[in-house]
PDB file of C-alpha atoms in Angstrom:
ATOM      1  CA  MET P 506       0.000   0.000   0.000  1.00  0.00           C
ATOM      2  CA  LEU P 507       1.402   3.355  -1.022  1.00  0.00           C
ATOM      3  CA  PHE P 508       1.541   6.291   1.355  1.00  0.00           C
ATOM      4  CA  ASP P 509       0.140   9.539  -0.071  1.00  0.00           C
ATOM      5  CA  LEU P 510       3.014  11.988   0.481  1.00  0.00           C
ATOM      6  CA  ASP P 511       2.236  14.530  -2.257  1.00  0.00           C
ATOM      7  CA  GLY P 512       4.679  12.969  -4.708  1.00  0.00           C
ATOM      8  CA  GLU P 513       7.825  14.437  -3.130  1.00  0.00           C
ATOM      9  CA  VAL P 514       8.895  11.202  -1.493  1.00  0.00           C
ATOM     10  CA  ALA P 515       7.673   7.653  -1.701  1.00  0.00           C
ATOM     11  CA  ALA P 516       6.821   5.098   0.936  1.00  0.00           C
ATOM     12  CA  GLU P 517       5.069   1.791   0.767  1.00  0.00           C
ATOM     13  CA  LEU P 518       3.838  -0.735   3.272  1.00  0.00           C
ATOM     14  CA  ASN P 519       3.750  -4.375   2.258  1.00  0.00           C
ATOM     15  CA  VAL P 520       1.109  -6.500   3.944  1.00  0.00           C
ATOM     16  CA  TYR P 521       1.144 -10.275   3.801  1.00  0.00           C
ATOM     17  CA  ALA P 522      -1.765 -12.532   4.725  1.00  0.00           C
ATOM     18  CA  ASP P 523      -2.773 -16.112   4.371  1.00  0.00           C
ATOM     19  CA  PRO P 524      -5.067 -16.340   1.314  1.00  0.00           C
ATOM     20  CA  ALA P 525      -7.313 -18.736   3.260  1.00  0.00           C
ATOM     21  CA  ASP P 526      -7.885 -16.099   5.964  1.00  0.00           C
ATOM     22  CA  THR P 527     -11.542 -15.084   5.806  1.00  0.00           C
ATOM     23  CA  HIS P 528     -10.789 -11.825   7.602  1.00  0.00           C
ATOM     24  CA  ALA P 529      -8.050 -10.696   5.190  1.00  0.00           C
ATOM     25  CA  GLU P 530     -10.313  -8.193   3.417  1.00  0.00           C
ATOM     26  CA  ALA P 531     -11.269  -6.515   6.699  1.00  0.00           C
ATOM     27  CA  ILE P 532      -7.661  -6.444   7.835  1.00  0.00           C
ATOM     28  CA  ILE P 533      -6.600  -4.810   4.565  1.00  0.00           C
ATOM     29  CA  LYS P 534      -9.246  -2.085   5.018  1.00  0.00           C
ATOM     30  CA  VAL P 535      -7.970  -1.373   8.537  1.00  0.00           C
ATOM     31  CA  VAL P 536      -4.368  -1.234   7.307  1.00  0.00           C
ATOM     32  CA  GLN P 537      -5.415   1.101   4.476  1.00  0.00           C
ATOM     33  CA  ALA P 538      -7.045   3.427   7.012  1.00  0.00           C
ATOM     34  CA  HIS P 539      -3.876   3.431   9.135  1.00  0.00           C
ATOM     35  CA  VAL P 540      -1.737   4.153   6.072  1.00  0.00           C
ATOM     36  CA  ALA P 541      -4.031   7.081   5.179  1.00  0.00           C
ATOM     37  CA  GLN P 542      -3.716   8.479   8.720  1.00  0.00           C
ATOM     38  CA  ALA P 543       0.052   8.022   8.726  1.00  0.00           C
ATOM     39  CA  SER P 544       0.273   9.762   5.338  1.00  0.00           C
ATOM     40  CA  THR P 545      -1.564  12.781   6.722  1.00  0.00           C
ATOM     41  CA  ILE P 546       0.669  12.917   9.785  1.00  0.00           C
ATOM     42  CA  LEU P 547       3.850  12.674   7.699  1.00  0.00           C
ATOM     43  CA  ARG P 548       2.687  15.487   5.392  1.00  0.00           C
ATOM     44  CA  LEU P 549       1.898  17.690   8.413  1.00  0.00           C
ATOM     45  CA  VAL P 550       5.290  17.003  10.016  1.00  0.00           C
ATOM     46  CA  ARG P 551       7.071  17.824   6.764  1.00  0.00           C
ATOM     47  CA  HIS P 552       5.059  21.050   6.465  1.00  0.00           C
ATOM     48  CA  ARG P 553       5.914  22.013  10.069  1.00  0.00           C
ATOM     49  CA  ASP P 554       9.610  21.394   9.402  1.00  0.00           C
ATOM     50  CA  THR P 555       9.442  23.534   6.252  1.00  0.00           C
ATOM     51  CA  VAL P 556       7.845  26.409   8.175  1.00  0.00           C
ATOM     52  CA  ALA P 557      10.518  26.195  10.884  1.00  0.00           C
ATOM     53  CA  ASP P 558      13.294  26.119   8.273  1.00  0.00           C
ATOM     54  CA  LEU P 559      11.875  29.178   6.508  1.00  0.00           C
ATOM     55  CA  ALA P 560      11.590  31.118   9.768  1.00  0.00           C
ATOM     56  CA  ALA P 561      15.205  30.289  10.641  1.00  0.00           C
ATOM     57  CA  ALA P 562      16.329  31.301   7.148  1.00  0.00           C
ATOM     58  CA  MET P 563      14.537  34.645   7.447  1.00  0.00           C
ATOM     59  CA  ALA P 564      16.175  35.345  10.803  1.00  0.00           C
ATOM     60  CA  SER P 565      19.605  34.357   9.452  1.00  0.00           C
ATOM     61  CA  ARG P 566      19.054  36.493   6.350  1.00  0.00           C
ATOM     62  CA  THR P 567      18.490  39.586   8.489  1.00  0.00           C
ATOM     63  CA  THR P 568      21.767  39.089  10.333  1.00  0.00           C
ATOM     64  CA  ILE P 569      23.654  38.369   7.100  1.00  0.00           C
ATOM     65  CA  ASP P 570      22.201  41.488   5.465  1.00  0.00           C
ATOM     66  CA  LEU P 571      23.219  43.583   8.481  1.00  0.00           C
ATOM     67  CA  ALA P 572      26.761  42.191   8.321  1.00  0.00           C
ATOM     68  CA  VAL P 573      26.907  42.981   4.604  1.00  0.00           C
ATOM     69  CA  GLY P 574      25.742  46.533   5.320  1.00  0.00           C
ATOM     70  CA  ILE P 575      28.400  46.977   8.020  1.00  0.00           C
ATOM     71  CA  ILE P 576      31.165  45.897   5.662  1.00  0.00           C
ATOM     72  CA  MET P 577      29.785  48.026   2.816  1.00  0.00           C
ATOM     73  CA  GLU P 578      29.789  51.024   5.165  1.00  0.00           C
ATOM     74  CA  GLN P 579      33.435  50.458   6.071  1.00  0.00           C
ATOM     75  CA  ASN P 580      34.693  49.516   2.589  1.00  0.00           C
ATOM     76  CA  PRO P 581      33.711  50.664  -0.887  1.00  0.00           C
ATOM     77  CA  CYS P 582      32.390  47.291  -2.092  1.00  0.00           C
ATOM     78  CA  LEU P 583      29.317  46.107  -3.914  1.00  0.00           C
ATOM     79  CA  GLN P 584      26.844  43.930  -2.037  1.00  0.00           C
ATOM     80  CA  GLN P 585      27.639  40.810  -4.063  1.00  0.00           C
ATOM     81  CA  GLU P 586      31.384  41.303  -3.486  1.00  0.00           C
ATOM     82  CA  VAL P 587      30.804  41.488   0.269  1.00  0.00           C
ATOM     83  CA  VAL P 588      28.648  38.357   0.204  1.00  0.00           C
ATOM     84  CA  GLU P 589      31.416  36.509  -1.650  1.00  0.00           C
ATOM     85  CA  ILE P 590      33.991  37.745   0.891  1.00  0.00           C
ATOM     86  CA  LEU P 591      31.821  36.555   3.795  1.00  0.00           C
ATOM     87  CA  LYS P 592      31.315  33.177   2.107  1.00  0.00           C
ATOM     88  CA  ALA P 593      35.075  32.818   1.584  1.00  0.00           C
ATOM     89  CA  VAL P 594      35.836  33.724   5.204  1.00  0.00           C
ATOM     90  CA  SER P 595      33.202  31.354   6.575  1.00  0.00           C
ATOM     91  CA  SER P 596      34.539  28.588   4.340  1.00  0.00           C
ATOM     92  CA  HIS P 597      38.121  29.295   5.435  1.00  0.00           C
ATOM     93  CA  ARG P 598      37.041  29.207   9.091  1.00  0.00           C
ATOM     94  CA  ASN P 599      34.894  26.132   8.420  1.00  0.00           C
ATOM     95  CA  SER P 600      31.919  27.883  10.019  1.00  0.00           C
ATOM     96  CA  LYS P 601      28.398  28.783   8.982  1.00  0.00           C
ATOM     97  CA  LEU P 602      27.865  32.077   7.192  1.00  0.00           C
ATOM     98  CA  ARG P 603      25.138  33.047   9.669  1.00  0.00           C
ATOM     99  CA  GLY P 604      27.550  32.428  12.572  1.00  0.00           C
ATOM    100  CA  LEU P 605      30.161  34.700  11.031  1.00  0.00           C
ATOM    101  CA  ALA P 606      27.521  37.353  10.355  1.00  0.00           C
ATOM    102  CA  THR P 607      26.212  37.114  13.921  1.00  0.00           C
ATOM    103  CA  GLU P 608      29.739  37.498  15.288  1.00  0.00           C
ATOM    104  CA  LEU P 609      30.326  40.602  13.153  1.00  0.00           C
ATOM    105  CA  VAL P 610      26.974  42.214  14.032  1.00  0.00           C
ATOM    106  CA  ASN P 611      27.442  41.515  17.748  1.00  0.00           C
ATOM    107  CA  THR P 612      30.969  42.937  17.666  1.00  0.00           C
ATOM    108  CA  VAL P 613      29.943  46.168  15.943  1.00  0.00           C
ATOM    109  CA  GLY P 614      26.462  46.508  17.447  1.00  0.00           C
ATOM    110  CA  ARG P 615      25.267  46.515  20.989  1.00  0.00           C
ATOM    111  CA  GLY P 616      23.567  43.153  21.261  1.00  0.00           C
ATOM    112  CA  LEU P 617      21.674  40.712  19.154  1.00  0.00           C
ATOM    113  CA  ALA P 618      20.071  41.865  15.934  1.00  0.00           C
ATOM    114  CA  THR P 619      16.340  41.392  15.528  1.00  0.00           C
ATOM    115  CA  ALA P 620      14.105  41.567  12.512  1.00  0.00           C
ATOM    116  CA  HIS P 621      10.823  43.411  12.256  1.00  0.00           C
ATOM    117  CA  PHE P 622       9.036  40.060  11.928  1.00  0.00           C
ATOM    118  CA  ASP P 623      10.483  38.865  15.271  1.00  0.00           C
ATOM    119  CA  ALA P 624       8.001  41.006  17.206  1.00  0.00           C
TER     120      ALA P 624
END
């Protein structure tokens, strides 16, 4: 029985029964109902994870944009050049870009940066 996961991923449950079992049809209907419920739950969990990932990305983006602005203020660079510099530094340090940006913003600013959508 296939799980209905909106086509993004696939999952299947194989059910085996004795062909002589007179209750096999009823058992299959129960299993189908459980598979339908599990499919709904898995889609909801995936949606929740997507929402959380997007919220984290938006928060990280604000900090990265602030760090880019700080560097652009101090050096005559284009935005894309600054982004490339930050990427190179984070790669050299083997750290996340958002971590580097947070470090820069906290060093220059007076505390953690917040976005207007954080309120």
